[in-house]
Tab-separated table of C-alpha atoms and ligand atoms in Angstrom:
chain	number	residue	atom	x	y	z
W	1	MET	CA	-30.767	-16.952	5.268
W	2	GLU	CA	-27.125	-17.263	4.203
W	3	THR	CA	-25.328	-13.908	3.825
W	4	ALA	CA	-24.664	-13.104	0.176
W	5	ARG	CA	-20.965	-13.859	-0.545
W	6	SER	CA	-20.833	-11.291	-3.291
W	7	SER	CA	-17.517	-10.205	-4.722
W	8	VAL	CA	-16.315	-7.113	-2.929
W	9	ILE	CA	-13.552	-4.591	-3.601
W	10	VAL	CA	-12.035	-3.054	-0.490
W	11	ALA	CA	-9.604	-0.110	-0.631
W	12	ILE	CA	-7.452	0.437	2.454
W	13	ASP	CA	-5.334	3.596	2.445
W	14	GLY	CA	-3.261	5.456	4.997
W	15	PRO	CA	0.289	6.377	5.933
W	16	SER	CA	2.906	3.836	7.026
W	17	GLY	CA	2.779	2.352	10.498
W	18	THR	CA	-1.010	2.385	10.775
W	19	GLY	CA	-1.228	-1.407	10.509
W	20	LYS	CA	-2.390	-1.292	6.893
W	21	SER	CA	-0.546	-4.363	5.613
W	22	SER	CA	-1.223	-6.597	8.615
W	23	THR	CA	-4.879	-5.561	8.649
W	24	SER	CA	-5.384	-5.921	4.896
W	25	LYS	CA	-3.789	-9.375	4.745
W	26	ALA	CA	-5.724	-10.662	7.751
W	27	VAL	CA	-9.058	-9.297	6.503
W	28	ALA	CA	-8.505	-10.798	3.049
W	29	ALA	CA	-7.524	-14.184	4.519
W	30	LYS	CA	-10.498	-14.225	6.877
W	31	LEU	CA	-13.010	-13.360	4.145
W	32	GLY	CA	-11.497	-15.437	1.332
W	33	LEU	CA	-10.504	-12.409	-0.742
W	34	SER	CA	-7.368	-11.725	-2.766
W	35	TYR	CA	-4.856	-9.173	-1.458
W	36	LEU	CA	-2.699	-6.581	-3.197
W	37	ASP	CA	0.104	-4.588	-1.566
W	38	THR	CA	0.549	-1.615	-3.906
W	39	GLY	CA	3.414	-0.180	-1.847
W	40	ALA	CA	5.381	-3.337	-2.703
W	41	GLN	CA	4.928	-2.520	-6.400
W	42	TYR	CA	6.326	1.004	-5.965
W	43	ARG	CA	9.163	-0.481	-3.923
W	44	ALA	CA	9.824	-3.053	-6.670
W	45	ILE	CA	10.110	-0.456	-9.423
W	46	THR	CA	12.373	1.612	-7.137
W	47	TRP	CA	14.600	-1.414	-6.492
W	48	TRP	CA	14.830	-2.081	-10.233
W	49	MET	CA	15.843	1.553	-10.875
W	50	LEU	CA	18.524	1.408	-8.174
W	51	THR	CA	19.987	-1.863	-9.455
W	52	ASN	CA	19.895	-0.778	-13.098
W	53	GLY	CA	21.823	2.446	-12.762
W	54	VAL	CA	18.894	4.847	-13.071
W	55	ASP	CA	19.540	8.164	-11.305
W	56	VAL	CA	16.554	8.284	-8.947
W	57	GLY	CA	17.227	11.967	-8.354
W	58	ASN	CA	16.292	12.605	-11.989
W	59	PRO	CA	12.532	12.351	-12.734
W	60	GLU	CA	13.141	12.348	-16.499
W	61	GLU	CA	15.437	9.327	-16.261
W	62	ILE	CA	12.881	7.588	-14.046
W	63	ALA	CA	10.078	8.367	-16.517
W	64	THR	CA	12.085	7.009	-19.468
W	65	ALA	CA	12.882	3.744	-17.661
W	66	ALA	CA	9.475	3.253	-16.018
W	67	ALA	CA	8.050	0.757	-18.530
W	68	LYS	CA	11.127	-1.502	-18.594
W	69	PRO	CA	10.724	-3.715	-15.495
W	70	VAL	CA	8.065	-6.420	-15.497
W	71	ILE	CA	6.421	-6.460	-12.077
W	72	VAL	CA	4.216	-9.386	-11.073
W	73	SER	CA	2.276	-9.511	-7.797
W	74	GLY	CA	0.901	-12.731	-6.297
W	75	THR	CA	-2.368	-12.010	-4.482
W	76	ASP	CA	-2.758	-14.876	-2.003
W	77	PRO	CA	-3.001	-13.120	1.410
W	78	ALA	CA	-1.356	-16.127	3.089
W	79	ALA	CA	1.720	-15.820	0.864
W	80	PRO	CA	1.822	-12.608	-1.188
W	81	THR	CA	4.686	-12.499	-3.687
W	82	ILE	CA	6.369	-9.900	-5.854
W	83	THR	CA	8.796	-10.487	-8.710
W	84	VAL	CA	10.663	-8.117	-10.999
W	85	ASP	CA	11.691	-9.578	-14.362
W	86	GLY	CA	10.992	-12.999	-12.890
W	87	GLU	CA	13.214	-12.491	-9.840
W	88	ASP	CA	11.866	-12.632	-6.276
W	89	ALA	CA	12.025	-9.056	-4.956
W	90	SER	CA	10.302	-9.550	-1.597
W	91	GLY	CA	13.548	-9.192	0.410
W	92	PRO	CA	15.364	-6.385	-1.423
W	93	ILE	CA	12.313	-4.102	-1.585
W	94	ARG	CA	12.363	-3.778	2.235
W	95	THR	CA	15.903	-2.368	2.510
W	96	GLN	CA	16.552	1.079	3.967
W	97	GLU	CA	17.885	2.227	0.607
W	98	VAL	CA	14.641	1.403	-1.192
W	99	THR	CA	12.539	2.874	1.641
W	100	SER	CA	14.425	6.175	1.445
W	101	LYS	CA	14.043	6.460	-2.359
W	102	VAL	CA	10.545	5.089	-2.995
W	103	SER	CA	8.720	8.392	-2.466
W	104	ALA	CA	10.820	10.105	-5.156
W	105	VAL	CA	10.251	7.309	-7.672
W	106	SER	CA	6.540	6.950	-6.927
W	107	ALA	CA	5.988	10.697	-7.375
W	108	VAL	CA	6.851	10.492	-11.102
W	109	PRO	CA	3.569	10.601	-13.109
W	110	GLU	CA	4.741	8.028	-15.721
W	111	VAL	CA	5.468	5.554	-12.915
W	112	ARG	CA	2.035	6.139	-11.372
W	113	THR	CA	0.229	5.736	-14.707
W	114	LEU	CA	1.862	2.356	-15.339
W	115	ILE	CA	1.492	1.023	-11.806
W	116	THR	CA	-2.111	2.252	-11.559
W	117	ALA	CA	-3.005	0.385	-14.775
W	118	LEU	CA	-1.344	-2.753	-13.391
W	119	GLN	CA	-3.298	-2.426	-10.122
W	120	ARG	CA	-6.613	-1.993	-11.931
W	121	SER	CA	-5.987	-5.068	-14.070
W	122	ILE	CA	-5.165	-7.158	-10.978
W	123	ALA	CA	-8.333	-5.947	-9.212
W	124	ALA	CA	-10.445	-6.673	-12.297
W	125	ALA	CA	-9.050	-10.215	-12.513
W	126	ALA	CA	-9.826	-10.953	-8.849
W	127	THR	CA	-13.351	-12.137	-9.515
W	128	GLY	CA	-13.843	-13.346	-5.921
W	129	GLY	CA	-13.074	-9.904	-4.513
W	130	ILE	CA	-9.898	-8.221	-3.281
W	131	VAL	CA	-8.435	-6.033	-0.560
W	132	VAL	CA	-6.097	-3.442	-2.086
W	133	GLU	CA	-3.892	-1.412	0.229
W	134	GLY	CA	-1.966	1.755	-0.557
W	135	ARG	CA	-2.089	5.529	-0.505
W	136	ASP	CA	-4.371	6.464	-3.417
W	137	ILE	CA	-6.554	3.408	-3.879
W	138	GLY	CA	-9.852	4.969	-2.771
W	139	THR	CA	-9.165	8.302	-4.466
W	140	THR	CA	-7.563	7.295	-7.781
W	141	VAL	CA	-6.953	3.610	-8.470
W	142	LEU	CA	-10.371	2.196	-7.527
W	143	PRO	CA	-12.708	5.157	-6.935
W	144	ASP	CA	-15.702	2.792	-7.267
W	145	ALA	CA	-14.505	0.397	-4.540
W	146	ASP	CA	-17.362	-1.075	-2.494
W	147	LEU	CA	-15.714	-0.039	0.755
W	148	LYS	CA	-12.976	2.506	1.447
W	149	ILE	CA	-11.081	2.581	4.714
W	150	PHE	CA	-8.550	5.220	5.732
W	151	LEU	CA	-6.330	4.121	8.618
W	152	THR	CA	-4.612	6.713	10.802
W	153	ALA	CA	-2.564	6.694	14.026
W	154	SER	CA	-0.452	9.204	15.915
W	155	PRO	CA	3.140	9.618	14.645
W	156	GLU	CA	4.386	8.223	17.984
W	157	ALA	CA	2.321	5.044	17.672
W	158	ARG	CA	3.334	4.608	14.028
W	159	ALA	CA	7.044	5.078	14.767
W	160	ALA	CA	6.861	2.628	17.683
W	161	ARG	CA	5.220	-0.007	15.443
W	162	ARG	CA	7.738	0.514	12.647
W	163	SER	CA	10.786	0.329	14.898
W	164	GLY	CA	9.359	-2.837	16.426
W	165	GLU	CA	9.357	-4.315	12.902
W	166	VAL	CA	12.888	-3.241	11.950
W	167	LYS	CA	15.584	-4.816	14.152
W	168	GLY	CA	17.997	-2.398	15.824
W	169	SER	CA	16.236	0.742	14.582
W	170	ASP	CA	16.195	3.964	16.574
W	171	LEU	CA	12.738	5.285	17.570
W	172	SER	CA	13.289	9.001	16.980
W	173	ALA	CA	15.110	8.399	13.678
W	174	THR	CA	12.231	6.141	12.570
W	175	ARG	CA	9.739	8.854	13.557
W	176	GLU	CA	11.621	11.512	11.578
W	177	ALA	CA	11.958	9.268	8.496
W	178	LEU	CA	8.276	8.377	8.647
W	179	ILE	CA	7.141	12.018	8.922
W	180	LYS	CA	9.418	12.925	6.000
W	181	ARG	CA	8.003	10.123	3.829
W	182	ASP	CA	4.394	11.074	4.751
W	183	ALA	CA	5.078	14.686	3.769
W	184	ALA	CA	6.521	13.598	0.408
W	185	ASP	CA	3.666	11.146	-0.244
W	186	SER	CA	0.972	13.660	0.767
W	187	GLY	CA	2.552	16.603	-1.012
W	188	ARG	CA	3.180	15.146	-4.469
W	189	LYS	CA	1.131	16.486	-7.381
W	190	THR	CA	-0.051	13.176	-8.860
W	191	SER	CA	-2.492	11.169	-6.716
W	192	PRO	CA	-1.107	12.019	-3.280
W	193	LEU	CA	-1.802	10.112	-0.076
W	194	ALA	CA	-5.329	11.278	0.751
W	195	LYS	CA	-8.553	10.154	2.349
W	196	ALA	CA	-11.412	9.739	-0.127
W	197	ASP	CA	-14.525	11.740	0.799
W	198	ASP	CA	-16.509	8.518	1.162
W	199	ALA	CA	-13.859	6.604	3.137
W	200	VAL	CA	-14.415	5.404	6.690
W	201	GLU	CA	-11.602	6.734	8.876
W	202	VAL	CA	-10.318	4.388	11.586
W	203	ASP	CA	-7.865	5.809	14.130
W	204	THR	CA	-5.776	2.827	15.233
W	205	THR	CA	-3.688	4.640	17.870
W	206	GLU	CA	-5.443	3.018	20.828
W	207	LEU	CA	-6.493	-0.207	19.105
W	208	THR	CA	-4.782	-3.586	18.971
W	209	LEU	CA	-4.228	-5.135	15.556
W	210	GLN	CA	-6.950	-7.663	16.384
W	211	GLN	CA	-9.418	-4.861	17.097
W	212	VAL	CA	-8.615	-3.109	13.815
W	213	ILE	CA	-9.057	-6.382	11.904
W	214	GLU	CA	-12.419	-7.020	13.576
W	215	CYS	CA	-13.561	-3.481	12.847
W	216	VAL	CA	-12.720	-3.791	9.138
W	217	VAL	CA	-14.209	-7.292	8.848
W	218	THR	CA	-17.459	-5.957	10.330
W	219	LEU	CA	-17.496	-3.097	7.825
W	220	VAL	CA	-16.900	-5.477	4.886
W	221	GLU	CA	-19.588	-7.896	6.058
W	222	GLY	CA	-21.976	-4.952	6.360
W	223	LYS	CA	-21.345	-4.050	2.742
W	224	ARG	CA	-21.816	-7.648	1.608
W	225	VAL	CA	-25.167	-7.902	3.346
W	226	ALA	CA	-26.248	-4.597	1.864
W	227	ALA	CA	-25.167	-5.700	-1.656
B	1	DC	O1	3.169	0.954	1.981
B	1	DC	P1	4.667	1.123	1.759
B	1	DC	O2	5.351	1.821	2.899
B	1	DC	O3	5.347	-0.155	1.415
B	1	DC	O4	4.778	2.083	0.481
B	1	DC	C1	6.016	2.504	-0.014
B	1	DC	C2	5.866	3.808	-0.762
B	1	DC	O5	5.167	3.609	-1.977
B	1	DC	C3	5.167	4.944	-0.053
B	1	DC	O6	6.075	5.732	0.697
B	1	DC	C4	4.555	5.741	-1.161
B	1	DC	C5	4.408	4.766	-2.294
B	1	DC	N1	3.018	4.355	-2.535
B	1	DC	C6	2.256	5.175	-3.337
B	1	DC	O7	2.736	6.222	-3.764
B	1	DC	N2	0.996	4.801	-3.671
B	1	DC	C7	0.478	3.668	-3.209
B	1	DC	N3	-0.759	3.306	-3.570
B	1	DC	C8	1.234	2.829	-2.362
B	1	DC	C9	2.503	3.215	-2.014
Protein backbone atom coordinates (compact mmCIF):
# COMPACT_ATOMS: atom_id res chain seq x y z
CA MET A 1 0.00 0.00 0.00
CA GLU A 2 1.22 3.51 -0.83
CA THR A 3 2.56 5.44 2.19
CA ALA A 4 0.19 8.23 3.21
CA ARG A 5 1.64 11.54 1.90
CA SER A 6 -0.01 13.50 4.65
CA SER A 7 0.97 17.09 5.28
CA VAL A 8 3.64 17.22 7.94
CA ILE A 9 5.17 20.02 10.01
CA VAL A 10 8.79 19.49 10.96
CA ALA A 11 10.61 21.74 13.45
CA ILE A 12 14.41 21.65 13.33
CA ASP A 13 16.20 23.59 16.07
CA GLY A 14 19.76 23.86 17.30
CA PRO A 15 22.73 26.19 17.50
CA SER A 16 24.67 27.41 14.46
CA GLY A 17 27.09 25.10 12.70
CA THR A 18 25.11 21.93 13.36
CA GLY A 19 24.10 21.60 9.70
CA LYS A 20 20.57 22.86 10.35
CA SER A 21 20.09 24.85 7.14
CA SER A 22 21.68 22.32 4.79
CA THR A 23 19.76 19.48 6.43
CA SER A 24 16.43 21.30 6.51
CA LYS A 25 16.62 22.38 2.86
CA ALA A 26 17.66 18.93 1.65
CA VAL A 27 14.97 17.14 3.68
CA ALA A 28 12.28 19.54 2.43
CA ALA A 29 13.42 19.16 -1.19
CA LYS A 30 13.55 15.37 -0.94
CA LEU A 31 10.08 15.09 0.59
CA GLY A 32 8.36 17.81 -1.44
CA LEU A 33 7.82 20.09 1.55
CA SER A 34 8.16 23.86 1.87
CA TYR A 35 11.11 25.28 3.82
CA LEU A 36 11.45 28.25 6.16
CA ASP A 37 14.73 29.66 7.48
CA THR A 38 13.66 31.66 10.54
CA GLY A 39 17.21 32.82 11.27
CA ALA A 40 17.12 34.64 7.91
CA GLN A 41 14.06 36.57 9.14
CA TYR A 42 15.85 37.71 12.31
CA ARG A 43 18.85 38.61 10.18
CA ALA A 44 16.60 40.58 7.80
CA ILE A 45 15.04 42.67 10.56
CA THR A 46 18.54 43.27 11.99
CA TRP A 47 19.81 44.40 8.58
CA TRP A 48 16.86 46.78 8.23
CA MET A 49 17.58 48.27 11.68
CA LEU A 50 21.26 48.76 10.83
CA THR A 51 20.52 50.43 7.49
CA ASN A 52 17.76 52.64 8.91
CA GLY A 53 19.72 54.23 11.71
CA VAL A 54 18.20 52.28 14.60
CA ASP A 55 20.56 52.00 17.58
CA VAL A 56 20.72 48.22 17.98
CA GLY A 57 22.23 48.70 21.43
CA ASN A 58 18.92 50.20 22.55
CA PRO A 59 16.09 47.63 23.01
CA GLU A 60 13.46 50.38 23.26
CA GLU A 61 14.45 51.82 19.88
CA ILE A 62 14.41 48.31 18.41
CA ALA A 63 10.96 47.63 19.88
CA THR A 64 9.54 50.89 18.48
CA ALA A 65 10.86 50.17 14.97
CA ALA A 66 10.10 46.43 14.92
CA ALA A 67 6.83 46.61 12.95
CA LYS A 68 8.17 48.91 10.22
CA PRO A 69 10.00 46.55 7.82
CA VAL A 70 7.98 44.21 5.63
CA ILE A 71 9.73 40.85 5.55
CA VAL A 72 8.72 38.25 2.96
CA SER A 73 10.17 34.73 2.87
CA GLY A 74 9.99 32.47 -0.20
CA THR A 75 9.66 28.84 0.90
CA ASP A 76 10.89 26.81 -2.08
CA PRO A 77 13.77 24.71 -0.63
CA ALA A 78 15.53 24.76 -4.02
CA ALA A 79 15.61 28.57 -4.04
CA PRO A 80 14.61 30.15 -0.71
CA THR A 81 14.31 33.93 -0.86
CA ILE A 82 14.03 36.79 1.60
CA THR A 83 13.07 40.38 0.88
CA VAL A 84 12.76 43.44 3.10
CA ASP A 85 10.43 46.16 1.80
CA GLY A 86 10.58 44.44 -1.57
CA GLU A 87 14.39 44.41 -1.74
CA ASP A 88 16.41 41.19 -1.98
CA ALA A 89 18.18 40.81 1.38
CA SER A 90 19.76 37.38 0.87
CA GLY A 91 23.30 38.79 0.48
CA PRO A 92 23.40 41.56 3.10
CA ILE A 93 21.90 39.42 5.87
CA ARG A 94 25.02 37.19 5.82
CA THR A 95 27.55 39.95 6.58
CA GLN A 96 29.69 39.87 9.71
CA GLU A 97 28.00 43.05 10.92
CA VAL A 98 24.54 41.48 10.84
CA THR A 99 25.83 38.23 12.37
CA SER A 100 27.36 40.11 15.31
CA LYS A 101 24.16 42.12 16.01
CA VAL A 102 21.38 39.61 15.32
CA SER A 103 21.33 38.11 18.82
CA ALA A 104 20.72 41.53 20.40
CA VAL A 105 17.89 42.37 17.99
CA SER A 106 16.26 38.94 18.20
CA ALA A 107 16.25 39.07 22.01
CA VAL A 108 13.75 41.98 22.01
CA PRO A 109 10.27 40.59 22.87
CA GLU A 110 8.42 42.88 20.39
CA VAL A 111 10.64 41.57 17.57
CA ARG A 112 9.97 37.96 18.59
CA THR A 113 6.20 38.50 18.82
CA LEU A 114 6.05 39.90 15.28
CA ILE A 115 8.40 37.37 13.71
CA THR A 116 6.72 34.46 15.50
CA ALA A 117 3.31 35.53 14.13
CA LEU A 118 4.82 35.76 10.64
CA GLN A 119 6.34 32.27 10.99
CA ARG A 120 3.05 30.76 12.15
CA SER A 121 1.17 32.29 9.22
CA ILE A 122 3.73 30.92 6.74
CA ALA A 123 3.51 27.44 8.31
CA ALA A 124 -0.30 27.55 8.25
CA ALA A 125 -0.29 28.50 4.55
CA ALA A 126 2.04 25.62 3.62
CA THR A 127 -0.75 23.12 3.12
CA GLY A 128 1.60 20.47 1.69
CA GLY A 129 3.78 20.52 4.80
CA ILE A 130 6.90 22.44 5.79
CA VAL A 131 10.30 22.15 7.43
CA VAL A 132 10.91 25.14 9.72
CA GLU A 133 14.39 25.66 11.11
CA GLY A 134 15.45 27.92 13.96
CA ARG A 135 16.09 28.10 17.68
CA ASP A 136 12.61 28.11 19.26
CA ILE A 137 10.43 26.41 16.68
CA GLY A 138 9.67 23.25 18.67
CA THR A 139 9.32 25.08 21.98
CA THR A 140 7.44 28.27 21.03
CA VAL A 141 6.59 28.87 17.38
CA LEU A 142 5.10 25.47 16.49
CA PRO A 143 4.74 23.49 19.73
CA ASP A 144 2.31 21.12 17.96
CA ALA A 145 4.75 20.24 15.15
CA ASP A 146 4.45 16.62 14.00
CA LEU A 147 8.17 16.06 14.44
CA LYS A 148 10.77 18.03 16.40
CA ILE A 149 14.48 17.58 15.84
CA PHE A 150 17.22 19.19 17.90
CA LEU A 151 20.61 19.13 16.17
CA THR A 152 23.80 19.40 18.22
CA ALA A 153 27.55 19.09 17.55
CA SER A 154 30.72 19.84 19.47
CA PRO A 155 31.88 23.49 19.38
CA GLU A 156 35.01 22.36 17.49
CA ALA A 157 32.99 20.65 14.75
CA ARG A 158 30.61 23.61 14.49
CA ALA A 159 33.44 26.15 14.25
CA ALA A 160 35.22 24.05 11.60
CA ARG A 161 32.02 23.88 9.51
CA ARG A 162 31.35 27.60 9.85
CA SER A 163 34.88 28.66 8.94
CA GLY A 164 34.70 26.35 5.94
CA GLU A 165 31.64 28.34 4.81
CA VAL A 166 33.13 31.81 5.35
CA LYS A 167 36.17 32.50 3.14
CA GLY A 168 39.33 33.62 4.94
CA SER A 169 37.87 33.22 8.44
CA ASP A 170 40.00 32.25 11.42
CA LEU A 171 39.02 29.01 13.22
CA SER A 172 39.53 30.10 16.82
CA ALA A 173 37.86 33.49 16.23
CA THR A 174 34.90 31.68 14.61
CA ARG A 175 34.72 29.33 17.60
CA GLU A 176 34.71 32.23 20.07
CA ALA A 177 32.07 34.17 18.10
CA LEU A 178 29.89 31.08 17.85
CA ILE A 179 30.09 30.30 21.59
CA LYS A 180 29.25 33.94 22.36
CA ARG A 181 26.21 33.90 20.06
CA ASP A 182 25.01 30.55 21.52
CA ALA A 183 25.27 31.98 25.04
CA ALA A 184 23.25 35.06 24.04
CA ASP A 185 20.64 32.98 22.18
CA SER A 186 20.32 30.43 25.01
CA GLY A 187 20.35 33.00 27.80
CA ARG A 188 17.71 35.46 26.58
CA LYS A 189 14.44 35.69 28.52
CA THR A 190 11.99 35.37 25.61
CA SER A 191 11.92 31.97 23.86
CA PRO A 192 15.60 31.08 24.14
CA LEU A 193 17.41 28.45 22.09
CA ALA A 194 16.22 25.24 23.76
CA LYS A 195 15.41 21.62 23.06
CA ALA A 196 11.71 20.80 23.37
CA ASP A 197 10.99 17.94 25.78
CA ASP A 198 9.55 15.88 22.93
CA ALA A 199 12.32 16.64 20.41
CA VAL A 200 14.60 13.97 19.00
CA GLU A 201 18.21 15.00 19.61
CA VAL A 202 20.69 14.20 16.84
CA ASP A 203 24.39 14.74 17.58
CA THR A 204 25.95 15.49 14.19
CA THR A 205 29.58 15.72 15.37
CA GLU A 206 30.62 12.41 13.80
CA LEU A 207 28.07 12.35 10.98
CA THR A 208 28.36 13.51 7.38
CA LEU A 209 25.70 15.88 6.09
CA GLN A 210 24.33 13.01 4.00
CA GLN A 211 23.95 10.85 7.10
CA VAL A 212 22.13 13.60 8.99
CA ILE A 213 19.77 14.13 6.03
CA GLU A 214 19.03 10.40 5.82
CA CYS A 215 18.41 10.22 9.56
CA VAL A 216 15.90 13.10 9.46
CA VAL A 217 14.19 11.80 6.31
CA THR A 218 13.71 8.43 8.03
CA LEU A 219 12.21 10.14 11.08
CA VAL A 220 9.80 12.19 8.92
CA GLU A 221 8.74 9.15 6.90
CA GLY A 222 8.11 7.31 10.16
CA LYS A 223 5.76 10.06 11.28
CA ARG A 224 3.95 10.07 7.94
CA VAL A 225 3.34 6.34 8.10
CA ALA A 226 2.12 6.64 11.66
CA ALA A 227 -0.24 9.53 10.73
O1 LIG B 1 20.31 30.42 12.06
P1 LIG B 1 21.03 31.75 11.99
O2 LIG B 1 22.46 31.67 12.45
O3 LIG B 1 20.93 32.40 10.66
O4 LIG B 1 20.25 32.69 13.04
C1 LIG B 1 20.66 34.01 13.28
C2 LIG B 1 20.21 34.44 14.66
O5 LIG B 1 18.80 34.60 14.69
C3 LIG B 1 20.56 33.55 15.82
O6 LIG B 1 21.83 33.89 16.37
C4 LIG B 1 19.47 33.80 16.81
C5 LIG B 1 18.31 34.28 15.99
N1 LIG B 1 17.24 33.29 15.85
C6 LIG B 1 16.30 33.23 16.86
O7 LIG B 1 16.43 33.95 17.84
N2 LIG B 1 15.24 32.40 16.74
C7 LIG B 1 15.10 31.62 15.67
N3 LIG B 1 14.03 30.82 15.56
C8 LIG B 1 16.07 31.64 14.64
C9 LIG B 1 17.15 32.47 14.77
